[in-house]
Coordinates of N, CA, C and O and ligand atoms in Angstrom, one line a residue:
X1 N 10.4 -4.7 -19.7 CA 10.3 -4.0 -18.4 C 8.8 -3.7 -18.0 O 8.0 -3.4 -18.9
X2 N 8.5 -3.9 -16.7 CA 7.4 -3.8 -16.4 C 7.0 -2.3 -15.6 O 7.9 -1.9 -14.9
X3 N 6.0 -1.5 -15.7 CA 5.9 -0.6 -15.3 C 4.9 -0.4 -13.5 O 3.7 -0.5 -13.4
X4 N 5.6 -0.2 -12.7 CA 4.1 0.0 -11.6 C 3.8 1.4 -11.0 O 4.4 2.3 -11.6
X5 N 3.2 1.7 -10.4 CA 2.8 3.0 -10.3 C 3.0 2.9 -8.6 O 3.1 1.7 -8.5
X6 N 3.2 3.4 -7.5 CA 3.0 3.3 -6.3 C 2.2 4.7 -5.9 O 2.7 5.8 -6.3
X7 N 1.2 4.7 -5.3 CA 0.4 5.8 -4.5 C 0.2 5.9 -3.2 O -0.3 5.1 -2.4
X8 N 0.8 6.9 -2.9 CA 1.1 7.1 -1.4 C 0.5 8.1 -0.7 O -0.2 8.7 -1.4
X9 N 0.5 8.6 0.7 CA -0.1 9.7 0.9 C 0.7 10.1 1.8 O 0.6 11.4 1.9
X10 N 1.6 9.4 2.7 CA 2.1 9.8 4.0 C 3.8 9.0 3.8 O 4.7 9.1 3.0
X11 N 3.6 8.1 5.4 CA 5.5 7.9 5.1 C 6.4 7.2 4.3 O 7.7 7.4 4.2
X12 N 5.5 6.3 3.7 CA 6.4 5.6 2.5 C 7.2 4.2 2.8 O 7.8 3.6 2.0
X13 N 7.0 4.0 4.0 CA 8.2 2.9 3.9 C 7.7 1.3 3.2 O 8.4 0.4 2.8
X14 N 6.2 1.4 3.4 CA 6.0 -0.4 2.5 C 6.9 0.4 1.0 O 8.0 0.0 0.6
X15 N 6.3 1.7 0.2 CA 7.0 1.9 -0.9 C 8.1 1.7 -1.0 O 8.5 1.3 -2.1
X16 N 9.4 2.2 0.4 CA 10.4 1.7 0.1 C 11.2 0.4 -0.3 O 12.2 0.1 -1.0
X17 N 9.8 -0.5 1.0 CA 10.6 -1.7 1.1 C 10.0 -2.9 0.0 O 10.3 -4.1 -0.2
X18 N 9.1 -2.1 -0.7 CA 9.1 -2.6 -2.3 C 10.0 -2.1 -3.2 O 10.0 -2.9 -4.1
X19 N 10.6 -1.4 -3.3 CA 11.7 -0.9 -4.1 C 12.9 -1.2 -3.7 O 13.8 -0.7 -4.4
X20 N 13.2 -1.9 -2.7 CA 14.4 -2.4 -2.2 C 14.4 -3.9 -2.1 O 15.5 -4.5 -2.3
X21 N 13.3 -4.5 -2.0 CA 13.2 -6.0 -2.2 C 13.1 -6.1 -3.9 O 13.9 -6.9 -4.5
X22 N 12.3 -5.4 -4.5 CA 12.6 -5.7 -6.2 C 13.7 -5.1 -7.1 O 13.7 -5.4 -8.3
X23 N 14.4 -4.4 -6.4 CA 15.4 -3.7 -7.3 C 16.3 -4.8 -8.2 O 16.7 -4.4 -9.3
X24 N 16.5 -6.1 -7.7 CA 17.1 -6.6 -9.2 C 15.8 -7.2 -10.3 O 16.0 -7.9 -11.2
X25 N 14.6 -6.8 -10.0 CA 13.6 -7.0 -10.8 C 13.3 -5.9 -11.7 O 13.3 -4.7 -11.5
X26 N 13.2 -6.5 -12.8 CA 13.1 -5.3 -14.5 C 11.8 -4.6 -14.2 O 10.8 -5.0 -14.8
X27 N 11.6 -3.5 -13.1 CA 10.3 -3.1 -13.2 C 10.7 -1.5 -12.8 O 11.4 -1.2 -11.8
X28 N 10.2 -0.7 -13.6 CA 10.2 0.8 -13.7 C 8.9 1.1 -12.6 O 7.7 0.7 -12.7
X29 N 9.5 2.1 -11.1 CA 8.7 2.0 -10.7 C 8.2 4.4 -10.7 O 9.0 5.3 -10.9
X30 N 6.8 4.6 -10.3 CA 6.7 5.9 -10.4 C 6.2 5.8 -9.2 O 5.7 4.8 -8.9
X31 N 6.2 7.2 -8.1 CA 6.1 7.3 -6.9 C 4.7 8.3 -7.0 O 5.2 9.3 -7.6
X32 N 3.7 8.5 -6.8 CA 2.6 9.5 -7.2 C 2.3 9.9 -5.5 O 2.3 8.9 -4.7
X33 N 2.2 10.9 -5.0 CA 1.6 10.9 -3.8 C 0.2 12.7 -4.2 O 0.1 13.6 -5.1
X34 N -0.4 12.4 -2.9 CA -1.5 13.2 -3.5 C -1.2 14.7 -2.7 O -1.7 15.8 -2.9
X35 N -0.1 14.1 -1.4 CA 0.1 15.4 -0.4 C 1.3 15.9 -1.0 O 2.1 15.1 -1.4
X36 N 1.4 16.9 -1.1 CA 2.6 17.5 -2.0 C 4.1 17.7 -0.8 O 5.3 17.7 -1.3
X37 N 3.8 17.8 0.7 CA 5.4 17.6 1.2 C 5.1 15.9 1.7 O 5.9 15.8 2.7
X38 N 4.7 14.9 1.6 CA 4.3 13.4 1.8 C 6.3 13.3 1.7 O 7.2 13.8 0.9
X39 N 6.3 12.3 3.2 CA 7.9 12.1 2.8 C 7.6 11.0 2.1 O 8.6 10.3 2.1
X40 N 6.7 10.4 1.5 CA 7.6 9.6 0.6 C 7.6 9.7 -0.8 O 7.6 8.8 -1.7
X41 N 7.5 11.2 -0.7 CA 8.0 11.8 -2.5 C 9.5 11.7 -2.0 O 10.5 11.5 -2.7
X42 N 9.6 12.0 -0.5 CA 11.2 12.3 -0.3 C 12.2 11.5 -0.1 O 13.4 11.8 0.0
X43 N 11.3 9.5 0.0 CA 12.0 8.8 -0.1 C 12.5 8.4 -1.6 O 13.6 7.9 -2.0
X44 N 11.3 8.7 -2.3 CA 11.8 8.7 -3.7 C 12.5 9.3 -4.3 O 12.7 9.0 -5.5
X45 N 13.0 10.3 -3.9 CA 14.2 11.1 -4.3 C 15.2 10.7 -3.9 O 16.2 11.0 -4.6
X46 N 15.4 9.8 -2.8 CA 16.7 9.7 -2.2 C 17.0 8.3 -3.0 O 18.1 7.9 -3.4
X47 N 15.8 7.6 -3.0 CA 16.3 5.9 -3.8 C 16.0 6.2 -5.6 O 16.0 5.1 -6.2
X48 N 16.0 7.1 -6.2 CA 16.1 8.0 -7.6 C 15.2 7.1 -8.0 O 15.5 6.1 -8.8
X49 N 13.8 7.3 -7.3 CA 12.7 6.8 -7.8 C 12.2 8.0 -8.5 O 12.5 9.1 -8.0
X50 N 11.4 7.9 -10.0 CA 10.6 9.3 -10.0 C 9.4 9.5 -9.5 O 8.4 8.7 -9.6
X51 N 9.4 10.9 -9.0 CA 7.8 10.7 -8.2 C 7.8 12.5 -8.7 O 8.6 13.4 -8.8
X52 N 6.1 12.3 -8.8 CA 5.3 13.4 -8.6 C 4.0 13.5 -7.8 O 3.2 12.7 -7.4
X53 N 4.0 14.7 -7.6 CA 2.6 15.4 -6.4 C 1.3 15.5 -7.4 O 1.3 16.4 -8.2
X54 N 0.7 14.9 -7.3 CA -0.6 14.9 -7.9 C -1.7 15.2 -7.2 O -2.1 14.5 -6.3
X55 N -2.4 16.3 -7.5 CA -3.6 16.7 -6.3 C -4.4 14.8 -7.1 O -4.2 14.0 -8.0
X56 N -5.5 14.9 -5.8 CA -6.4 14.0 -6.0 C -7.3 14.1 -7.4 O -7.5 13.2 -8.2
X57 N -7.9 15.7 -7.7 CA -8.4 15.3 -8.5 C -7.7 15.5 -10.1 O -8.3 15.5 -11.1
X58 N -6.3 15.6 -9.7 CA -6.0 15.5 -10.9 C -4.9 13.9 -11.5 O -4.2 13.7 -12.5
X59 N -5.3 13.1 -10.3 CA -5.4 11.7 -10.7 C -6.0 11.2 -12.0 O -5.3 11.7 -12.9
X60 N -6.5 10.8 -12.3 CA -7.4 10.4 -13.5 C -6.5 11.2 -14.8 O -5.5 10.6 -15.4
X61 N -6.8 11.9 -14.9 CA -5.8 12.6 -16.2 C -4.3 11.9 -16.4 O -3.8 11.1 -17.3
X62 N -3.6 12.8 -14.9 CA -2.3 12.0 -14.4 C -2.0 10.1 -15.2 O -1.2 9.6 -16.0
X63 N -2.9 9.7 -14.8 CA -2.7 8.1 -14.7 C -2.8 7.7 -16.3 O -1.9 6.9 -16.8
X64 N -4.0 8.4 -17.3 CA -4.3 8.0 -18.0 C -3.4 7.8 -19.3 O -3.4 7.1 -20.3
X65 N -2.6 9.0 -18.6 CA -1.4 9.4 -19.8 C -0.6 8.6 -20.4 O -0.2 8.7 -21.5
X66 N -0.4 7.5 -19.4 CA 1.0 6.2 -19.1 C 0.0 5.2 -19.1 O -1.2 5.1 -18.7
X67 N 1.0 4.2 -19.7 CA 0.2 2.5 -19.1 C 1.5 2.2 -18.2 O 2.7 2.4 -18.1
X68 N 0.4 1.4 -17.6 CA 1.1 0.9 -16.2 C 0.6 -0.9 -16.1 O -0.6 -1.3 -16.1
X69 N 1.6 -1.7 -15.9 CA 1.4 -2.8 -15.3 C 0.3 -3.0 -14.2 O -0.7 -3.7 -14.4
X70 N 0.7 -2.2 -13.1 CA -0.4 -2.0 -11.8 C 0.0 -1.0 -11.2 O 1.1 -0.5 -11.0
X71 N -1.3 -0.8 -10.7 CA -0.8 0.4 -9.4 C -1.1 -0.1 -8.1 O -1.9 -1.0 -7.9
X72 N -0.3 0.4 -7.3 CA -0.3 0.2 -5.9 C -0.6 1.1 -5.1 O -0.3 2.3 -5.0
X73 N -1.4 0.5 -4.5 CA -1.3 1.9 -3.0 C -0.8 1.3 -1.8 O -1.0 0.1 -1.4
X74 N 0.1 2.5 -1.1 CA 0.3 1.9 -0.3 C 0.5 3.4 0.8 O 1.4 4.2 0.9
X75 N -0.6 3.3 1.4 CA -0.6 4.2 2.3 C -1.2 5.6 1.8 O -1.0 6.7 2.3
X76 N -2.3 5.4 0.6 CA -2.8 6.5 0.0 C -4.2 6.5 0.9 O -4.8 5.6 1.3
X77 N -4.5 8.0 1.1 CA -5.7 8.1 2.0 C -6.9 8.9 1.3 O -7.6 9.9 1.6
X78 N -6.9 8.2 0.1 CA -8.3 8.8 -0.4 C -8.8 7.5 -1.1 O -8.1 6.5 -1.3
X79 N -10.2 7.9 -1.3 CA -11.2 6.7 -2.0 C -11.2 7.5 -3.4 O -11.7 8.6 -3.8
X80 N -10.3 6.1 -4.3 CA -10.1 6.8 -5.8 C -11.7 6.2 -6.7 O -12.4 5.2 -6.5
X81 N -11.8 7.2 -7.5 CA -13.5 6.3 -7.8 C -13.2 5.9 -8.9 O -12.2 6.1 -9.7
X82 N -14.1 5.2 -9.0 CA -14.4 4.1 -10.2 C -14.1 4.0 -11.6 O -14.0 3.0 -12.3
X83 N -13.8 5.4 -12.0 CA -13.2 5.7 -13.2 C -11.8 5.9 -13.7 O -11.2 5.7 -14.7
X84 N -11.3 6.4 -11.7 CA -9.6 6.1 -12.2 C -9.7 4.0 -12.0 O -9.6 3.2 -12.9
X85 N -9.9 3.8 -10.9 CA -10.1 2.0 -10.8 C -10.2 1.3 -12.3 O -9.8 0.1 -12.4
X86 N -11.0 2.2 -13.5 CA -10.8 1.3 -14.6 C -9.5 1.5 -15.6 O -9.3 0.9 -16.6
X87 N -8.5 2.4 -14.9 CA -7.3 2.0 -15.7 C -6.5 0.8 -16.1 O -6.0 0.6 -17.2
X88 N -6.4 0.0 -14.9 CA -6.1 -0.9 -14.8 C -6.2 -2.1 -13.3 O -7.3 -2.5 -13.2
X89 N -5.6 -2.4 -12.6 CA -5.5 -3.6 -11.8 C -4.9 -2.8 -10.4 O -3.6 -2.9 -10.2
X90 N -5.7 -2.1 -9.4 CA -5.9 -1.6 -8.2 C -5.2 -2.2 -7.3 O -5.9 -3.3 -7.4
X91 N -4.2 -2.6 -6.2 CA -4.0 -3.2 -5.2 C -3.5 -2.0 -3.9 O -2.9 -1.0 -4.0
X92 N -4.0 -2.7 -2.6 CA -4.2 -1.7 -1.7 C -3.8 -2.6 -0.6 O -4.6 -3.6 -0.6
X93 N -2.6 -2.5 0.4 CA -2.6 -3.0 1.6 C -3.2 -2.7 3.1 O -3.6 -1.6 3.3
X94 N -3.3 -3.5 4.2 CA -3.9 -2.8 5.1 C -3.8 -3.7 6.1 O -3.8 -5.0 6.0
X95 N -3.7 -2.5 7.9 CA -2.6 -3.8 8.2 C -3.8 -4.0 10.0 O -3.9 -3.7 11.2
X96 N -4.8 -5.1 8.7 CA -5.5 -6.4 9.7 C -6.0 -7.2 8.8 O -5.8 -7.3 7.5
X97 N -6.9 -8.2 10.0 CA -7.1 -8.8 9.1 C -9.1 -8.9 8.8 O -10.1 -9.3 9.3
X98 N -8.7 -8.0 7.2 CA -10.3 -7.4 6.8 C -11.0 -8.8 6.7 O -10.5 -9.9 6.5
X99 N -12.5 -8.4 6.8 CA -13.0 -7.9 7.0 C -12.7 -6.6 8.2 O -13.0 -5.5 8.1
X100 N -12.0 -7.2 9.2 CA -12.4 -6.5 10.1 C -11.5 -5.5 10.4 O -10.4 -5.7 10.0
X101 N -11.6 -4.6 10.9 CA -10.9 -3.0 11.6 C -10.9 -2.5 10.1 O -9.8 -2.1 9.7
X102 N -11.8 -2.5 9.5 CA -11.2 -1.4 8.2 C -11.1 -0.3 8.5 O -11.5 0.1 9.6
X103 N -10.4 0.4 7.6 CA -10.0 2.4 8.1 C -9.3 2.5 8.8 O -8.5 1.5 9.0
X104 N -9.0 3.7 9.5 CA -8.0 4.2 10.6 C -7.6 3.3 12.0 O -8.3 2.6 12.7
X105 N -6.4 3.6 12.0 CA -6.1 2.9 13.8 C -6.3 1.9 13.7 O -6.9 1.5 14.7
X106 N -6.1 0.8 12.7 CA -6.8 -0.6 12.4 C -5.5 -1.7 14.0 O -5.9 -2.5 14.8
X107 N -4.6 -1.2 13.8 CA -3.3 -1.9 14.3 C -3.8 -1.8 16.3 O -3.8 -2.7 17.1
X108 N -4.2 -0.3 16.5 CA -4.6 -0.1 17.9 C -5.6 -0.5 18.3 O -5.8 -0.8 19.5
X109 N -6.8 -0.4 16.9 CA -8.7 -1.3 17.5 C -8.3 -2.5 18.0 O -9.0 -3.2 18.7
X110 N -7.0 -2.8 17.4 CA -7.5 -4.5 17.2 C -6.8 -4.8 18.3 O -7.2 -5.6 19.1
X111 N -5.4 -4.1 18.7 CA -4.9 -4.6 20.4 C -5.6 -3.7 21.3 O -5.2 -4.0 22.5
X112 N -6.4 -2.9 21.3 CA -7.5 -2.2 22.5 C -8.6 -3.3 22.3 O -9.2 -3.6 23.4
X113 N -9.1 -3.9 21.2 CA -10.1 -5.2 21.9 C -9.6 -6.5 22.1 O -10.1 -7.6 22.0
X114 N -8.5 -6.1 22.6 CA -7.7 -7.7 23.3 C -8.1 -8.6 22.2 O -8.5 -9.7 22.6
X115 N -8.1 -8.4 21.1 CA -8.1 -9.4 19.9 C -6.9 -10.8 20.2 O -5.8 -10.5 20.6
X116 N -7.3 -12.1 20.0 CA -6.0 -13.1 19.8 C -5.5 -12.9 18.7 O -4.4 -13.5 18.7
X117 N -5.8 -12.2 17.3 CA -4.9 -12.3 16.3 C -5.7 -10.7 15.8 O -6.7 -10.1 16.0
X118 N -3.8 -10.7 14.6 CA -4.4 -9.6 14.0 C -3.9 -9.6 12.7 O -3.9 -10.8 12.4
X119 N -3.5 -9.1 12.0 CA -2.8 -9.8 10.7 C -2.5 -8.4 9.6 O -2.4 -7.2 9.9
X120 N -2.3 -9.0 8.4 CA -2.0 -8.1 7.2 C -2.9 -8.4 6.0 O -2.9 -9.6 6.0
X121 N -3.6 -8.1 4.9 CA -4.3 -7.9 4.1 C -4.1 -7.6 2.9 O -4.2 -6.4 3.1
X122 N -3.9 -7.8 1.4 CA -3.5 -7.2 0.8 C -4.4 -7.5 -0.2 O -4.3 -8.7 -0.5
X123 N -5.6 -6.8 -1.0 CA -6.9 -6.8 -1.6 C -6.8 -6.0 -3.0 O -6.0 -5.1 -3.3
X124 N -7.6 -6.5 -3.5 CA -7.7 -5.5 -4.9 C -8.8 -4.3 -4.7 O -9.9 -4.6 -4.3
X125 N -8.4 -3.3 -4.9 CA -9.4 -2.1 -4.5 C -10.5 -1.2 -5.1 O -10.3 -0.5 -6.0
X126 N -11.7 -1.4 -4.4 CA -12.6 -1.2 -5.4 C -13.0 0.6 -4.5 O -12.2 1.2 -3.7
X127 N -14.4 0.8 -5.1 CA -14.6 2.5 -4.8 C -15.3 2.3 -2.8 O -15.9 3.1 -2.1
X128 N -15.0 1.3 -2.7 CA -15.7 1.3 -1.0 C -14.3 0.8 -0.2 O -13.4 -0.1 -0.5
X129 N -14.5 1.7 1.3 CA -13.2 1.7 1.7 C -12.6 -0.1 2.1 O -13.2 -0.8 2.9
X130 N -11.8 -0.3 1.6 CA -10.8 -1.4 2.4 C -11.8 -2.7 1.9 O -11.8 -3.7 2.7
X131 N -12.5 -2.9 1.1 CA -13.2 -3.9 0.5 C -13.4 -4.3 -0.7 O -14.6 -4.4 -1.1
X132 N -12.3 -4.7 -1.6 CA -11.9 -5.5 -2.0 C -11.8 -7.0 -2.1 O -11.3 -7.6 -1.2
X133 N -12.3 -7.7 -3.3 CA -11.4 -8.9 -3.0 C -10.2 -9.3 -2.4 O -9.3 -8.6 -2.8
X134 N -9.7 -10.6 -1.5 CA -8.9 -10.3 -1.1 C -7.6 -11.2 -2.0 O -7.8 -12.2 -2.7
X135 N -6.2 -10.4 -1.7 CA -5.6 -11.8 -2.5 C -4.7 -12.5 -1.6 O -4.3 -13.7 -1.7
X136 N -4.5 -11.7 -0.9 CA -3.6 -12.1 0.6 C -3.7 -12.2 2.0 O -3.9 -11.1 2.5
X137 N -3.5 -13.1 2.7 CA -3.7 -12.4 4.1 C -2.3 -13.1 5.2 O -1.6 -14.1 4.9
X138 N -2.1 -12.5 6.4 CA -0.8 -13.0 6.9 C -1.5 -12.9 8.3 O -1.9 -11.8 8.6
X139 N -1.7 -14.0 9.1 CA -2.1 -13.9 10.1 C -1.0 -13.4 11.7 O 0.1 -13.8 11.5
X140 N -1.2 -12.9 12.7 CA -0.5 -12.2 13.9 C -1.1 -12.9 14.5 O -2.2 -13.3 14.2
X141 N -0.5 -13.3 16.0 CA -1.1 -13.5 17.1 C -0.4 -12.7 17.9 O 0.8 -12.7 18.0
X142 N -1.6 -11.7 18.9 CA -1.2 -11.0 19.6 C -0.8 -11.6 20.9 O -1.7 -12.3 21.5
X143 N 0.5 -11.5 21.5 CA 0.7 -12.1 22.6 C 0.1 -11.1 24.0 O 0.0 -9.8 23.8
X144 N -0.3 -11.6 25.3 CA -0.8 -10.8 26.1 C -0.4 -9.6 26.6 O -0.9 -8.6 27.2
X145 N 1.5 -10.3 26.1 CA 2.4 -9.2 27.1 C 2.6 -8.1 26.2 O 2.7 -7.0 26.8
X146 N 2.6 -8.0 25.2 CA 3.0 -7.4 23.7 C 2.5 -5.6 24.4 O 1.6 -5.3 25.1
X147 N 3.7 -4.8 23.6 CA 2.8 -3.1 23.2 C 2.5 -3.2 22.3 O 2.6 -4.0 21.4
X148 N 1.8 -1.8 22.5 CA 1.1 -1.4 21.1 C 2.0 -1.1 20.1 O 1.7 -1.0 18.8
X149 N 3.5 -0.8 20.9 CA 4.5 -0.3 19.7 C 5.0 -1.4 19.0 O 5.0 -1.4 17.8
X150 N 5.6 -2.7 19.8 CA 5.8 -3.8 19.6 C 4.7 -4.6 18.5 O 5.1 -5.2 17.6
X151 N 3.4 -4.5 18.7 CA 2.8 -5.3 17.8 C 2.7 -4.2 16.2 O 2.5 -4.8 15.1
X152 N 2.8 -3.0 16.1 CA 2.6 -2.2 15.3 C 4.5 -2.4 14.6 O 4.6 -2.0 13.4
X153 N 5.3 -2.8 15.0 CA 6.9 -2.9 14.3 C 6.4 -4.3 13.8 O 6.7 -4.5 12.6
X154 N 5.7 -5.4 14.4 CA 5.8 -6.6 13.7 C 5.1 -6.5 12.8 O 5.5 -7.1 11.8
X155 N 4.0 -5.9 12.6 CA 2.6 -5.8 11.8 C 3.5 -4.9 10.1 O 3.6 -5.3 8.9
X156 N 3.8 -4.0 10.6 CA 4.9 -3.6 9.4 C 6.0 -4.3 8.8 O 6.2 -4.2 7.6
X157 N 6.8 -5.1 9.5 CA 8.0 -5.6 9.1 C 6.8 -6.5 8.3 O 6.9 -6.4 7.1
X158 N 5.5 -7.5 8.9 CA 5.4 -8.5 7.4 C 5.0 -7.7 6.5 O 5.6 -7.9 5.4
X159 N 4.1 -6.6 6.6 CA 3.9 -6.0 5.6 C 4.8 -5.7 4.3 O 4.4 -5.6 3.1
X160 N 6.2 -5.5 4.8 CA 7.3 -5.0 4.2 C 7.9 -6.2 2.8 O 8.5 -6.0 1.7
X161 N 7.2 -7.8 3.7 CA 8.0 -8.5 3.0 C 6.5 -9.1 2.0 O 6.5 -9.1 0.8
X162 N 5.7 -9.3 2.6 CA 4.4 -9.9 1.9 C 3.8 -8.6 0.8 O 3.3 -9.0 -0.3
X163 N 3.9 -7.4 0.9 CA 3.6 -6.4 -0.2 C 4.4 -6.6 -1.7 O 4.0 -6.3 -2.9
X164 N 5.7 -7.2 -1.1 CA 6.8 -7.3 -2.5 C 6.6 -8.4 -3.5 O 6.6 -8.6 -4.7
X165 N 6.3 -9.2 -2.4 CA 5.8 -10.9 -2.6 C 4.5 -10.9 -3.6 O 4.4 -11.7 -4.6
X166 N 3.9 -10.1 -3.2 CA 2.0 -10.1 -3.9 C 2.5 -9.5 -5.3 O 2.1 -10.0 -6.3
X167 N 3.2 -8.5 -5.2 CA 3.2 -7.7 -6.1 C 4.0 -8.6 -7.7 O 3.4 -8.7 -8.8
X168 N 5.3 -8.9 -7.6 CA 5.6 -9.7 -8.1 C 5.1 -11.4 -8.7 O 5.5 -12.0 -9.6
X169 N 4.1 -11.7 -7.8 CA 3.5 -12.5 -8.1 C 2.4 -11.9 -9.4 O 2.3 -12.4 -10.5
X170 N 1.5 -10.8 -8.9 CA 0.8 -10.8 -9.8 C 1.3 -10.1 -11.2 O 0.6 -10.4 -12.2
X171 N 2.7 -9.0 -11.6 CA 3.0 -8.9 -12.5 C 3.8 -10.1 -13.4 O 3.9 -10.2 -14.6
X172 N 4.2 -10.9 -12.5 CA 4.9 -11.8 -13.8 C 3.2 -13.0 -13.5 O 3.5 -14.2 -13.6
X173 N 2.7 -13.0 -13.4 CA 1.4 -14.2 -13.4 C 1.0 -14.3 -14.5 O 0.1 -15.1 -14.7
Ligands
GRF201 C1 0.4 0.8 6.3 O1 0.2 0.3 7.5 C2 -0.6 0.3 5.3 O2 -1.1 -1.0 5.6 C3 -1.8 1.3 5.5 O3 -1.1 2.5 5.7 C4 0.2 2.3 6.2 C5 1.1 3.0 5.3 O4 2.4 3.0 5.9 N1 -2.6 1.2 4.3 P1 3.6 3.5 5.0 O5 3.3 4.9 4.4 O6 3.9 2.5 3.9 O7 4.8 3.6 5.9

């Protein structure tokens, strides 16, 4: 059985829809979030994932207790430093395509500069934001007619399916 960690900060659903695409996969997963009402401690209660509220700086301790296959983040909004990063194998999604729009509102920069494409990203994560090697990328083309809401549902749904995909690739690799 393999073990992963997921770190979250906010609504949880790439976490869900990793725990719903791998469920006939032998992998124990733990839900860590750093905001203590974060719904997606609350989705992990309802799919009887185990999850706990971990302040930030009591990450490092937290982590070191357990070995873990990998940890994930997905949707965690802190820069973990360098000493939790040497537990093991970091991966962090993010939804363009980096280099470019790192950080916040990446989904709205990129359809407010009438961008032709925008994409998904999924990087190994180091102590600087959103800059990582990368190991994935899934390219978008924004069409002219498109919303902001419309390109933000497609931008998620690949996310949903390319996060499960990465992930699984690199534990059984
Ligand atoms: C995703 O768009 C992810 O790319 C970014 O934060 C968002 C998290 O969404 N890092 P959710 O919490 O998984 O719904």
């Amino acid at each position: 059985m393999k073990r992963v960690a997921i770190l979250g900060s906010g609504n949880g659903s790439n976490f869900e829809a990793i725990v719903q695409n791998l469920k006939n996969d032998d992998i124990k997963f733990l839900c860590i979030s750093n905001i203590q009402d974060a719904f997606i401690l609350k989705r992990a209660k309802r799919l009887g994932v185990k999850e706990h509220y971990v302040p930030f700086d009591e990450t490092y301790d937290f982590l070191a207790k357990q070995k873990f296959d990998l940890f994930v983040l997905a949707g965690y909004m802190r820069i973990l430093p360098s000493e939790v990063l040497k537990l093991g194998t970091f991966i962090n999604i993010h939804p363009s395509l980096l280099p470019k729009y790192k950080g916040k509102e990446a989904i709205k920069r990129a359809f407010e500069d009438k961008e032709e494409y925008t994409g998904v990203t999924i990087h190994y994560v180091t102590d600087e934001l959103d800059s990582g090697p990368i190991i994935e990328q899934e390219r978008i083309v924004i069409p002219p007619s498109i919303t902001l809401e419309e390109l933000t549902n497609t931008v998620h749904s690949i996310e949903h399916k390319l996060y499960s995909k990465v992930i699984k690739d690199l534990i059984y690799n």
